[in-house]
mmCIF file of C-alpha atoms (C1' of nucleotides) in Angstrom:
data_model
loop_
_atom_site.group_PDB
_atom_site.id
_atom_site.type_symbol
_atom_site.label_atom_id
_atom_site.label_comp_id
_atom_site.label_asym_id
_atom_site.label_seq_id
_atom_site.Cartn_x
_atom_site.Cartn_y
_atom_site.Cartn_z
ATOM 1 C CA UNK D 1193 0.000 0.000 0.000
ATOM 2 C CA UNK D 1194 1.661 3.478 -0.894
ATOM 3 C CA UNK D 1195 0.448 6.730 -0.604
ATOM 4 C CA UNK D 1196 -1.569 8.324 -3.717
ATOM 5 C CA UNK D 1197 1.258 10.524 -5.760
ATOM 6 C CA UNK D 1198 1.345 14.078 -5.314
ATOM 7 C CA UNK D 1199 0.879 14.585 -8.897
ATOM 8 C CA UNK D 1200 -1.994 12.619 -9.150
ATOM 9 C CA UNK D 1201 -3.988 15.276 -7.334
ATOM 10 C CA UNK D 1202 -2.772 18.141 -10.466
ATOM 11 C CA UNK D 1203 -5.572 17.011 -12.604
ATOM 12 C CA UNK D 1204 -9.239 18.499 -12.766
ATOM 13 C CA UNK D 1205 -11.349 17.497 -10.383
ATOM 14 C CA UNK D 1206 -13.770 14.679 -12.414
ATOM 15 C CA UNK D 1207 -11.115 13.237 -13.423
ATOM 16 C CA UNK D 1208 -9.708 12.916 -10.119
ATOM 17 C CA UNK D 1209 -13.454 11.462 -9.067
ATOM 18 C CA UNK D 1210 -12.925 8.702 -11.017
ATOM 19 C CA UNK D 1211 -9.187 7.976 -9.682
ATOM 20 C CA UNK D 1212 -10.222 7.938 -6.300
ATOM 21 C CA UNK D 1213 -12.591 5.427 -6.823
ATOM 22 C CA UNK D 1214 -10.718 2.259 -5.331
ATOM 23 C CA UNK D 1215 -8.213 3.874 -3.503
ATOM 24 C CA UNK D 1216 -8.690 3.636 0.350
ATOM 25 C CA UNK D 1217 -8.731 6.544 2.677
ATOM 26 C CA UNK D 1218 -7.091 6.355 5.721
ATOM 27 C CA UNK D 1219 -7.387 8.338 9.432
ATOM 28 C CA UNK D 1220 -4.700 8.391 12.239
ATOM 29 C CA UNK D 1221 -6.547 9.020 15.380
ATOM 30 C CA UNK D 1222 -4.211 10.388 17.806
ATOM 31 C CA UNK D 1223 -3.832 7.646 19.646
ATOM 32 C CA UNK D 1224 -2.613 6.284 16.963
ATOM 33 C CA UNK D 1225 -5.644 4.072 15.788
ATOM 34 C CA UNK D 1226 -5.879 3.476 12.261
ATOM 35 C CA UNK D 1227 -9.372 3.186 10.271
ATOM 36 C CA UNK D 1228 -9.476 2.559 7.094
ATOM 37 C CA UNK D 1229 -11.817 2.547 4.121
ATOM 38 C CA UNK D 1230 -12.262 1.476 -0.038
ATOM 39 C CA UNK D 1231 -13.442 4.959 -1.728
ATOM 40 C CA UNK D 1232 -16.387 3.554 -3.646
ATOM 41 C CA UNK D 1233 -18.078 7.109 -4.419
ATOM 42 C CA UNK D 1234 -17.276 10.729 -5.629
ATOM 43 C CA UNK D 1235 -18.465 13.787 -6.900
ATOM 44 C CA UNK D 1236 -16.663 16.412 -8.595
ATOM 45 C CA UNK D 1237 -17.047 19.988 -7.864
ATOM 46 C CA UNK D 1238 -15.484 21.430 -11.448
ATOM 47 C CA UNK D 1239 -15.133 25.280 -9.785
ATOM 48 C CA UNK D 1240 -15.528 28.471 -10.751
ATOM 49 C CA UNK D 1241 -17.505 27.818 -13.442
ATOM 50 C CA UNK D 1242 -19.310 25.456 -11.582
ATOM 51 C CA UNK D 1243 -22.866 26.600 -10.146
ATOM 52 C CA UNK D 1244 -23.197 24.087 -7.224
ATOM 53 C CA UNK D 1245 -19.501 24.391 -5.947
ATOM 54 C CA UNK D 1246 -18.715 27.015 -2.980
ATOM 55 C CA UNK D 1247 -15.690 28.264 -4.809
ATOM 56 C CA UNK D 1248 -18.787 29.347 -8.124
ATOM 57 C CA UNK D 1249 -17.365 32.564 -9.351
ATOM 58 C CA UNK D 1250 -14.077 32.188 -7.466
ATOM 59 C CA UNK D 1251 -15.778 32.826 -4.353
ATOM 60 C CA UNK D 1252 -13.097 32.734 -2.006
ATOM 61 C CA UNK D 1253 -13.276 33.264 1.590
ATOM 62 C CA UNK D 1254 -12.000 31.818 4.817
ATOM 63 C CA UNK D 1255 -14.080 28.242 4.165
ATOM 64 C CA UNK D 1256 -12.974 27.880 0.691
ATOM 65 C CA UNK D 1257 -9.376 28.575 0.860
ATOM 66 C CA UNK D 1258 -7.952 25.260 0.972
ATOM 67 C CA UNK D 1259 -9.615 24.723 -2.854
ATOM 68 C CA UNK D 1260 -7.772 27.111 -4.229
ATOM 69 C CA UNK D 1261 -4.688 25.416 -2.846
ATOM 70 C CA UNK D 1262 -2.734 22.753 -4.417
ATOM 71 C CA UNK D 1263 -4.405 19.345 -5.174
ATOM 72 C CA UNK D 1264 -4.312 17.126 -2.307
ATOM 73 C CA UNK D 1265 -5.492 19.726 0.082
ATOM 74 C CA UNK D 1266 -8.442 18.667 2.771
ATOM 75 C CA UNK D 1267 -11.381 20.852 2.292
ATOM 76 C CA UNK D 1268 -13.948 20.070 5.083
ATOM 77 C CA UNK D 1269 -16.854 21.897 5.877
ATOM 78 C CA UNK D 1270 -20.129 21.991 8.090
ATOM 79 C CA UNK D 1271 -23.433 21.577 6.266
ATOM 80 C CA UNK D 1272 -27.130 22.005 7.875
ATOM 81 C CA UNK D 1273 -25.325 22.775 11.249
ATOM 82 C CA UNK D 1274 -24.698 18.984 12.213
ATOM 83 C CA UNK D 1275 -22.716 17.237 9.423
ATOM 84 C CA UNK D 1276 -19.378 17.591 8.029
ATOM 85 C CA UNK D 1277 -18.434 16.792 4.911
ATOM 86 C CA UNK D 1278 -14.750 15.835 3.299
ATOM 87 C CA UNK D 1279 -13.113 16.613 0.006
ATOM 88 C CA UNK D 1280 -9.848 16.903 -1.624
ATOM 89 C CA UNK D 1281 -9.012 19.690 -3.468
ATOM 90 C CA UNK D 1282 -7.822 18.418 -7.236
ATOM 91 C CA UNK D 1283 -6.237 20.149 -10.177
ATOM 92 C CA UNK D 1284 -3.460 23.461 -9.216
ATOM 93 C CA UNK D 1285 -3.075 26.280 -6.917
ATOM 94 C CA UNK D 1286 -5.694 29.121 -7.962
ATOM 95 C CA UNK D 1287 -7.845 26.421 -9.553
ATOM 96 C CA UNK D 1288 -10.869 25.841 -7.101
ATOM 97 C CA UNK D 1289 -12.013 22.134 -7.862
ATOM 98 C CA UNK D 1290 -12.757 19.574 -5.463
ATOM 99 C CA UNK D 1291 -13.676 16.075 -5.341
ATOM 100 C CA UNK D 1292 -16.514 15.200 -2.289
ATOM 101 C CA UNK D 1293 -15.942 11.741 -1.128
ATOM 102 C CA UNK D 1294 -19.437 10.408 -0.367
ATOM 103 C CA UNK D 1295 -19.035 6.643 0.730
ATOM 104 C CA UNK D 1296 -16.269 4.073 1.704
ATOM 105 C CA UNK D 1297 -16.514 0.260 2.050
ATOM 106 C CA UNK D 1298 -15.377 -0.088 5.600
ATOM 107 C CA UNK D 1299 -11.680 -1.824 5.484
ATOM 108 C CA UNK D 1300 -9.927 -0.880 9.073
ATOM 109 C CA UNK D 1301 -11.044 0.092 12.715
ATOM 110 C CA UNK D 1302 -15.177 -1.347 12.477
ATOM 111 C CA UNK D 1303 -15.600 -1.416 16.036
ATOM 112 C CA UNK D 1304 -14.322 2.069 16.256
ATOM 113 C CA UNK D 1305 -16.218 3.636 13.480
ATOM 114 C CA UNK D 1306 -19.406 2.554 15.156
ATOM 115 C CA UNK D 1307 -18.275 4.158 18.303
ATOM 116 C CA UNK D 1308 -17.994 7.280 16.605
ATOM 117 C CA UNK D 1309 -20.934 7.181 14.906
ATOM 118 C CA UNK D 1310 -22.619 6.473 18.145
ATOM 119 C CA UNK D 1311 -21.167 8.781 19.612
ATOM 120 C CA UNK D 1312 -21.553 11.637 16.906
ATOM 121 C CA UNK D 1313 -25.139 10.900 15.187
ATOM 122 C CA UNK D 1314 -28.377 10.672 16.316
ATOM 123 C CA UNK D 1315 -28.860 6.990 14.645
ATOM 124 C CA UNK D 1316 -30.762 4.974 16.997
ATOM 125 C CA UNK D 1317 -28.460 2.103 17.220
ATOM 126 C CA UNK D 1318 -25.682 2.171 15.094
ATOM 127 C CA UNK D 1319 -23.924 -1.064 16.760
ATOM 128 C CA UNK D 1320 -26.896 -2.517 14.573
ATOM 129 C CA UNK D 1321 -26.068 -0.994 11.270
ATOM 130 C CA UNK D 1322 -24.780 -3.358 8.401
ATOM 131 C CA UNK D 1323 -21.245 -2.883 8.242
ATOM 132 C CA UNK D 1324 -21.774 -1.811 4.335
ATOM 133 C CA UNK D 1325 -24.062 1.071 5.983
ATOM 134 C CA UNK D 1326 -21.116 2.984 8.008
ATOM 135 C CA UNK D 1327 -19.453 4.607 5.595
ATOM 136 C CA UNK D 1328 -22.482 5.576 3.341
ATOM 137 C CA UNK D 1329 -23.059 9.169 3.208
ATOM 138 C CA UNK D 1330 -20.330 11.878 3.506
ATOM 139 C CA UNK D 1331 -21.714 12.710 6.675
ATOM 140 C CA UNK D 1332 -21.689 9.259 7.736
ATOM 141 C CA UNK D 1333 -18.266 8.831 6.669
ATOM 142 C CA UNK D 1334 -16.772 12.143 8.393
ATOM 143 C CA UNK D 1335 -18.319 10.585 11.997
ATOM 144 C CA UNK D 1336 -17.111 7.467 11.595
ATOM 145 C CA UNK D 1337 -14.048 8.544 10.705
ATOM 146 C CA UNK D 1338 -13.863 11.132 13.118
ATOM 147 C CA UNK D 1339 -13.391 13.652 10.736
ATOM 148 C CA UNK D 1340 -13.388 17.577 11.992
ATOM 149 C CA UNK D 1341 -13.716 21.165 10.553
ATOM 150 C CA UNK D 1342 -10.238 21.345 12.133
ATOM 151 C CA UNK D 1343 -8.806 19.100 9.495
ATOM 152 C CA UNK D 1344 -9.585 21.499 6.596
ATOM 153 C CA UNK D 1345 -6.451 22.312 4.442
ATOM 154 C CA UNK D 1346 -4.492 19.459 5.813
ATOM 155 C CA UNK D 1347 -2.147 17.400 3.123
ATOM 156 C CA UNK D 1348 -3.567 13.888 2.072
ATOM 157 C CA UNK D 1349 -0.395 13.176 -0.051
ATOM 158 C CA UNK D 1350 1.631 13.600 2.831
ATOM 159 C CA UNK D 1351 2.424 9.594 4.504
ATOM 160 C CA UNK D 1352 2.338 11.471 7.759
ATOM 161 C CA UNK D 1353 -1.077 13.198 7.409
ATOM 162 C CA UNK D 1354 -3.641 12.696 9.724
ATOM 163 C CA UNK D 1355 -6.047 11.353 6.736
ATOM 164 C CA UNK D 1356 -4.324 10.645 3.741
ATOM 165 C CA UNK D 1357 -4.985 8.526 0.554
ATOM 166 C CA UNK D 1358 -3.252 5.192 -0.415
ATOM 167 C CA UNK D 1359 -3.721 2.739 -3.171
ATOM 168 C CA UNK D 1360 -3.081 -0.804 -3.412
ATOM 169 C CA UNK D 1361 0.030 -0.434 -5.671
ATOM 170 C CA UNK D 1362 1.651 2.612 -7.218
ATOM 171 C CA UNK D 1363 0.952 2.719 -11.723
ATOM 172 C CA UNK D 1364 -2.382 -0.101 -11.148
ATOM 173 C CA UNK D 1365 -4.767 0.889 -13.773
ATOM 174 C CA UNK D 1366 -7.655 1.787 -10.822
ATOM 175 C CA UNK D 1367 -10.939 0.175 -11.266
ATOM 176 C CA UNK D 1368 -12.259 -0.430 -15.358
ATOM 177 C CA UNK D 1369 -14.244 2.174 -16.859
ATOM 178 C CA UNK D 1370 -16.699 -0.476 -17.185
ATOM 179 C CA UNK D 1371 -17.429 -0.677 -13.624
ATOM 180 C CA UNK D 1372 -18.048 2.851 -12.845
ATOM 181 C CA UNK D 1373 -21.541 4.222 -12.650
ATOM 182 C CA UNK D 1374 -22.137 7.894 -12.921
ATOM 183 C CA UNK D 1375 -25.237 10.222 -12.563
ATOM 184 C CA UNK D 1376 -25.982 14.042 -12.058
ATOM 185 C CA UNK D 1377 -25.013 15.116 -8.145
ATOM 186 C CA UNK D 1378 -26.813 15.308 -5.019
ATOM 187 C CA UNK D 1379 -28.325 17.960 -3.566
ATOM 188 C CA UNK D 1380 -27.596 20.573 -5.567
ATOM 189 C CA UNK D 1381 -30.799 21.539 -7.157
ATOM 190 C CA UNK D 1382 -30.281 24.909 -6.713
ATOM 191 C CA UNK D 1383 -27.200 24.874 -9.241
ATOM 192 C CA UNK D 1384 -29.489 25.703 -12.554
ATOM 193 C CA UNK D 1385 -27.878 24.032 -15.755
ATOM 194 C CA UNK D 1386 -25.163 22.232 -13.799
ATOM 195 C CA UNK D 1387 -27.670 20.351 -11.274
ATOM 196 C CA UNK D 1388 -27.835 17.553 -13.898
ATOM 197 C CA UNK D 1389 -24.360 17.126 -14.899
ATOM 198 C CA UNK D 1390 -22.974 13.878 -14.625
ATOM 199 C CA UNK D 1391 -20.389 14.386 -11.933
ATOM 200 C CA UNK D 1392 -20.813 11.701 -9.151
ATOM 201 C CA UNK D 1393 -19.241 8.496 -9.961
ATOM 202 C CA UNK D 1394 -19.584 5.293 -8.355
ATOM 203 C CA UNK D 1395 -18.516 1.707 -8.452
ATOM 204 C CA UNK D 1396 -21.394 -0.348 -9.527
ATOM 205 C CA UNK D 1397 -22.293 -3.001 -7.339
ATOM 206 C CA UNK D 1398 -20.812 -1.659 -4.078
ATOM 207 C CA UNK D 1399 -23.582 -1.728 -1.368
ATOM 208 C CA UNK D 1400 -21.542 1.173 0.218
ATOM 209 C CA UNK D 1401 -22.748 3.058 -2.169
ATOM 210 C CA UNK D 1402 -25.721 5.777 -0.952
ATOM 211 C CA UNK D 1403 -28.484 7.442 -2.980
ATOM 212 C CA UNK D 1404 -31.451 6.096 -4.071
ATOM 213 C CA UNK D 1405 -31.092 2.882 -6.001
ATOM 214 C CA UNK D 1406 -32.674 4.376 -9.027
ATOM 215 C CA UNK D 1407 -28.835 6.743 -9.593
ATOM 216 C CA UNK D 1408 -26.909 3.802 -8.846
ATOM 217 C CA UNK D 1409 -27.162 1.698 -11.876
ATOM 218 C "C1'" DA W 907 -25.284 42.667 15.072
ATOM 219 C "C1'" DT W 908 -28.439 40.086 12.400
ATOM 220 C "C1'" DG W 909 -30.532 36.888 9.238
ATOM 221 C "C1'" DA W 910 -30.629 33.442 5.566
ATOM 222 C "C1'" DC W 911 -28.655 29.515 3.936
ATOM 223 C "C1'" DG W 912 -27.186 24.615 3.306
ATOM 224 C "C1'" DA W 913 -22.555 19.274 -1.556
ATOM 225 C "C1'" DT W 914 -27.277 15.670 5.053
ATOM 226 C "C1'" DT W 915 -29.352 12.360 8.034
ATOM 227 C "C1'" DT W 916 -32.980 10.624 10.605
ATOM 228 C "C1'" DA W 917 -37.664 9.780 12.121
ATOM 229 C "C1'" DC W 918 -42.214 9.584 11.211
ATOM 230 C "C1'" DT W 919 -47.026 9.553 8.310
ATOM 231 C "C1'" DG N 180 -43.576 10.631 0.746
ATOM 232 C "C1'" DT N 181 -42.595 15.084 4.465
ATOM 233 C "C1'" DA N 182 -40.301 17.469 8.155
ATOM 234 C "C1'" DA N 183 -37.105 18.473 11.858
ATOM 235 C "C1'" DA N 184 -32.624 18.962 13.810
ATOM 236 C "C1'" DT N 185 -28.763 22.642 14.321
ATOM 237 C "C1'" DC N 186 -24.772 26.111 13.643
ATOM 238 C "C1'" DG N 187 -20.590 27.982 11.057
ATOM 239 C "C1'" DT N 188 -20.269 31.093 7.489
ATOM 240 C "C1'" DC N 189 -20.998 35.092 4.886
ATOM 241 C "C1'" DA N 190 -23.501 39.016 2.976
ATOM 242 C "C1'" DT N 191 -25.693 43.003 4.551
ATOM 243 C "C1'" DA N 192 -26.066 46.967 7.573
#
DNA sequence: ATGACGATTTACT
DNA sequence: GTAAATCGTCATA
């Protein structure tokens, strides 16, 4: 397992959505716990073109600073005052794109994910959740993960990063076109003619994967 | 200082 | 299917 290549991260941001896919994210608590999880869905978040990304018209302020940093860059943010919600920043510096990371396939730290989501969402019993359930949301994921506004504009190229991305081996060809799904994005009806682009990507058959079944084929 | 908003999740009819 | 929960951020004044 190495860690995802710093120039992997200089490209635009759906084309980093589909790279991710596959890879597996991984948080150092700081205790030194490691949890780990398969990425197995994206959306991209093309910029300042882009009508339903924060950074539309090269908006920049406190929040979205870490987009217009260099790909790689943690961009977390709060959304409806209770959820957090994690992305990497993706092409170069001045360039706001971003890649959301909606869902993982559990792979590291189960027991401790569930703690957290416990702990951090108001889930009636999440010791009873299928363990493909976890992970499935980018809310979800940021509890489980324990996953903070705190952690916004750290490195995930760097091996020593608090979350950081790895893939199995270093030149694999990622997972086949053929096994990626995509469909317009969620939530962001508001975003006039971009709300139907078809920026989230997924890999098809993953039960990780959230959304309505009907956007998942 | 204030008010409107939101890249979600959960519970309930 | 609908609605509620909840607060950092930012535009406006």
């Amino acid at each position: 397992m190495t860690v995802l290549d710093r120039s992997a991260y200089a490209v635009p941001a759906d084309e980093l959505a589909r790279s991710l896919l596959g890879c597996t994210l991984v948080r150092r608590l700081d205790d030194g716990t490691r949890l780990a999880g398969t990425i197995v869905e994206t959306e991209a978040y093309l910029g300042v073109r882009d009508k339903a990304a924060h950074s539309k018209g090269a908006r920049r302020t406190p929040r979205t600073e870490p987009m217009f940093g260099p790909g790689g860059t943690a961009y977390v943010f709060l959304i409806y005052g209770m959820h957090r919600c994690f992305n990497i920043a993706a092409a170069t510096p001045g360039d706001p794109q971003a890649v959301l990371i909606r869902a993982l396939e559990p792979v590291l730290g189960l027991s401790t994910m569930r703690a957290h989501r416990a702990q951090r969402s108001r889930a009636a019993n999440p010791a009873a959740l299928p363990d493909h359930l976890v992970c499935s949301g980018p809310g979800r994921l940021c509890d489980a993960l324990g996953i903070d506004l705190g952690m916004s504009g750290l490195d995930v190229a760097d091996r020593d990063s608090k979350i950081r991305v790895e893939q199995i081996q270093k030149a694999s060809g990622g997972v086949p076109t053929a096994e990626i799904g995509t469909s317009s994005r969620i939530g962001v009806d508001y975003a006039e003619e971009w709300k139907d682009a078809l920026l989230r990507f997924f890999i098809r058959g993953s039960r990780a994967v959230s959304g309505p079944a009907s956007m998942n084929r």
